[in-house]
Structure formats: structure tokens, C-alpha cells
Amino acid sequence: MNGKDLLLYESGNGGEIIIQNNDLILTDQILQQAYLCLFGGNVEASTRGDELPNEIRKDWWGNSLFYGDVKSKQFNSQTEKALMDNPLTSSGRVSIIRSVESDLKYLKNVSNVEVNAFLLSVNKMKIEIKLSMPTTKTVTIELLWDSVKKEVIIENTI
């Protein structure tokens, strides 16, 4: 995956774009793509494809506007919903890992993807994602999920 993307950081309130000297900062890593795969879309609902014209939709508005019938390009994150719905137990951990892997399928065309999750306490989990591309070194993103605050924390920019 060659190209540039906007450098993001997680503020606990959703991903934020970094602005420096009144300019957007760019990066050539794919970590922000992983973040968008996991937390893009809408936690309330995924796009089904059979929504009625007058129906109040809870899926991400851009899916119908930009991607219409191309389901593979729609933002329908399972991870955020899995984090909200599953207890931080061994079985919840497995369900969360499966959701992360499903959301990251898109990146498997350009990278080897490894996902693991660690229960740190009764209300905290660390999700570790390693992305290895043939032409670059392996990059890792670590997400800390706090189930009490219902927020994800990333300790560095992505």
C-alpha cells in the first residue's frame, strides 16, 4: 500500500487529525487504515442494503451516498459494537478478536495481519495488531479498551 494518509491520534473521543503549523500532517504508514477499519461506520447499525427510503437509518450515512451497492467498501465496523456488547472475559476476548479480524480483512490484500488481545483487568483490555508488508518493517498498533469509560485509548499517534 503506497501513498500518503492523514496522521491521526486518538483523543478518547474519536480519531483526530494532527495539524501542525496550520497544515495537515501526512504519513505513509497503514496504521490509520487499521484504526478506520475498526472504528469507522456507526456502532448502532451496519448497512443491510434493504433499507426503505423513508426509514430512519442508524448506519453510517456515507455508505449509501458513496458506496451504494458495493458492500466491500462500506464502513460497517464490528469491533466497536463487540467491545460495547461483550464482557471482558475469555469468551468475550475471543469474540472481540474475531470482530477485529473481520474488520481488518480489507488490509489482508496488502499486509499480513496478526491480532491478539490481552485482559489487563476486569475492565481493561489491550488489543494488539501487527501489520507486516513485504516492503516495510512490521508496524504495531496497541489499543487499550476501558469498558467502564467505554473508550479506546491509543498511547501514540497512528
Coordinates of C-alpha atoms in Angstrom, one line a residue:
M1 CA 0.0 0.0 0.0
N2 CA 1.9 3.0 -1.3
G3 CA 0.7 6.5 -0.7
K4 CA 0.0 9.1 1.9
D5 CA -2.7 9.4 4.5
L6 CA -3.6 11.8 7.2
L7 CA -1.8 11.3 10.5
L8 CA -4.3 10.5 13.3
Y9 CA -4.3 10.3 17.0
E10 CA -7.0 9.0 19.4
S11 CA -8.2 11.5 22.0
G12 CA -10.7 9.2 23.7
N13 CA -13.4 10.9 21.8
G14 CA -12.8 9.6 18.3
G15 CA -9.8 9.9 15.9
E16 CA -8.4 13.4 15.5
I17 CA -6.3 14.8 12.6
I18 CA -3.0 16.3 13.5
I19 CA -2.5 19.9 12.4
Q20 CA 1.0 21.5 12.7
N21 CA 1.9 25.0 11.6
N22 CA -1.7 25.3 10.1
D23 CA -1.2 22.3 7.9
L24 CA -2.3 18.7 7.9
I25 CA 0.4 16.2 8.7
L26 CA 0.7 13.2 6.4
T27 CA 2.2 9.7 7.0
D28 CA 2.9 6.7 4.7
Q29 CA 2.1 4.0 7.3
I30 CA -1.1 2.0 7.2
L31 CA -1.9 2.2 10.9
Q32 CA -4.6 4.8 10.4
Q33 CA -6.3 2.5 7.9
A34 CA -6.5 -0.2 10.6
Y35 CA -8.0 2.3 13.0
L36 CA -10.6 3.4 10.5
C37 CA -11.5 -0.2 9.7
L38 CA -12.1 -0.9 13.4
F39 CA -13.9 2.3 14.3
G40 CA -15.3 3.6 11.1
G41 CA -19.0 3.3 10.4
N42 CA -21.6 3.5 13.1
V43 CA -21.8 1.4 16.3
E44 CA -25.6 1.5 16.2
A45 CA -26.0 -0.4 13.0
S46 CA -24.4 -1.8 9.8
T47 CA -25.7 -1.1 6.3
R48 CA -28.1 -4.0 5.4
G49 CA -28.8 -3.0 1.8
D50 CA -32.6 -3.3 2.1
E51 CA -33.3 -0.1 3.9
L52 CA -36.5 1.7 3.0
P53 CA -36.4 5.3 1.6
N54 CA -38.4 6.7 4.5
E55 CA -36.7 4.6 7.2
I56 CA -34.6 6.4 9.8
R57 CA -31.2 4.8 9.4
K58 CA -28.6 4.2 12.0
D59 CA -25.8 3.1 9.8
W60 CA -23.1 5.4 8.6
W61 CA -24.6 7.9 6.1
G62 CA -21.6 7.7 3.7
N63 CA -22.3 4.1 2.9
S64 CA -25.4 4.8 0.9
L65 CA -24.0 8.0 -0.5
F66 CA -20.6 6.9 -1.6
Y67 CA -20.7 3.1 -1.9
G68 CA -24.3 2.2 -2.6
D69 CA -24.2 -1.4 -3.6
V70 CA -20.5 -2.0 -3.1
K71 CA -20.7 -3.7 0.3
S72 CA -17.0 -4.5 0.4
K73 CA -16.2 -0.7 0.6
Q74 CA -18.8 0.2 3.2
F75 CA -17.7 1.1 6.7
N76 CA -19.5 -1.4 8.9
S77 CA -17.2 -1.9 11.9
Q78 CA -18.0 -4.9 14.1
T79 CA -15.2 -4.1 16.6
E80 CA -16.7 -1.1 18.3
K81 CA -20.0 -3.0 18.8
A82 CA -18.2 -6.1 20.0
L83 CA -16.3 -4.0 22.6
M84 CA -19.6 -2.5 23.8
D85 CA -21.5 -5.8 23.9
N86 CA -19.1 -8.3 25.2
P87 CA -17.9 -8.7 28.7
L88 CA -14.1 -8.7 29.2
T89 CA -13.8 -12.5 29.8
S90 CA -12.1 -15.2 28.0
S91 CA -15.1 -15.9 25.7
G92 CA -15.7 -12.1 25.2
R93 CA -12.0 -11.8 24.3
V94 CA -12.4 -14.4 21.5
S95 CA -15.5 -12.6 20.2
I96 CA -13.7 -9.3 20.1
I97 CA -10.6 -10.8 18.4
R98 CA -12.9 -12.3 15.7
S99 CA -14.6 -8.9 15.2
V100 CA -11.2 -7.2 14.8
E101 CA -10.0 -9.8 12.3
S102 CA -13.2 -9.4 10.3
D103 CA -12.9 -5.6 10.2
L104 CA -9.3 -5.9 9.1
K105 CA -10.0 -8.3 6.2
Y106 CA -9.7 -5.4 3.9
L107 CA -6.0 -5.0 4.8
K108 CA -5.1 -8.6 4.0
N109 CA -4.7 -7.7 0.4
V110 CA -1.6 -5.6 1.2
S111 CA -0.4 -6.8 4.6
N112 CA 0.0 -9.8 6.8
V113 CA -2.3 -9.1 9.8
E114 CA -1.9 -10.6 13.3
V115 CA -4.4 -9.8 16.1
N116 CA -4.2 -10.6 19.8
A117 CA -6.0 -9.3 22.9
F118 CA -4.9 -9.4 26.5
L119 CA -7.2 -9.0 29.5
L120 CA -5.4 -6.5 31.8
S121 CA -8.0 -6.2 34.5
V122 CA -11.7 -6.7 35.0
N123 CA -12.4 -3.6 32.9
K124 CA -9.4 -3.2 30.6
M125 CA -8.2 -5.0 27.5
K126 CA -5.3 -4.4 25.2
I127 CA -5.7 -5.2 21.6
E128 CA -2.5 -5.6 19.6
I129 CA -2.5 -5.5 15.8
K130 CA 0.7 -6.3 13.8
L131 CA 0.8 -5.4 10.2
S132 CA 3.7 -6.7 8.1
M133 CA 4.2 -5.7 4.5
P134 CA 6.9 -7.2 2.2
T135 CA 8.5 -3.8 1.5
T136 CA 8.4 -2.3 5.0
K137 CA 9.1 -3.3 8.6
T138 CA 6.3 -4.6 10.8
V139 CA 4.2 -1.9 12.5
T140 CA 2.1 -2.4 15.6
I141 CA -0.9 -0.6 16.9
E142 CA -1.9 -1.1 20.5
L143 CA -5.4 -0.1 21.6
L144 CA -6.4 0.0 25.3
W145 CA -10.1 -0.5 25.8
D146 CA -11.7 0.7 29.1
S147 CA -15.1 -0.9 29.4
V148 CA -16.1 1.4 32.3
K149 CA -15.4 4.6 30.4
K150 CA -16.5 3.0 27.1
E151 CA -13.5 4.4 25.3
V152 CA -10.4 3.3 23.4
I153 CA -7.0 4.8 24.2
I154 CA -4.0 4.8 21.9
E155 CA -0.8 5.8 23.5
N156 CA 0.8 7.2 20.3
T157 CA -0.2 8.8 17.1
I158 CA -1.2 6.4 14.3

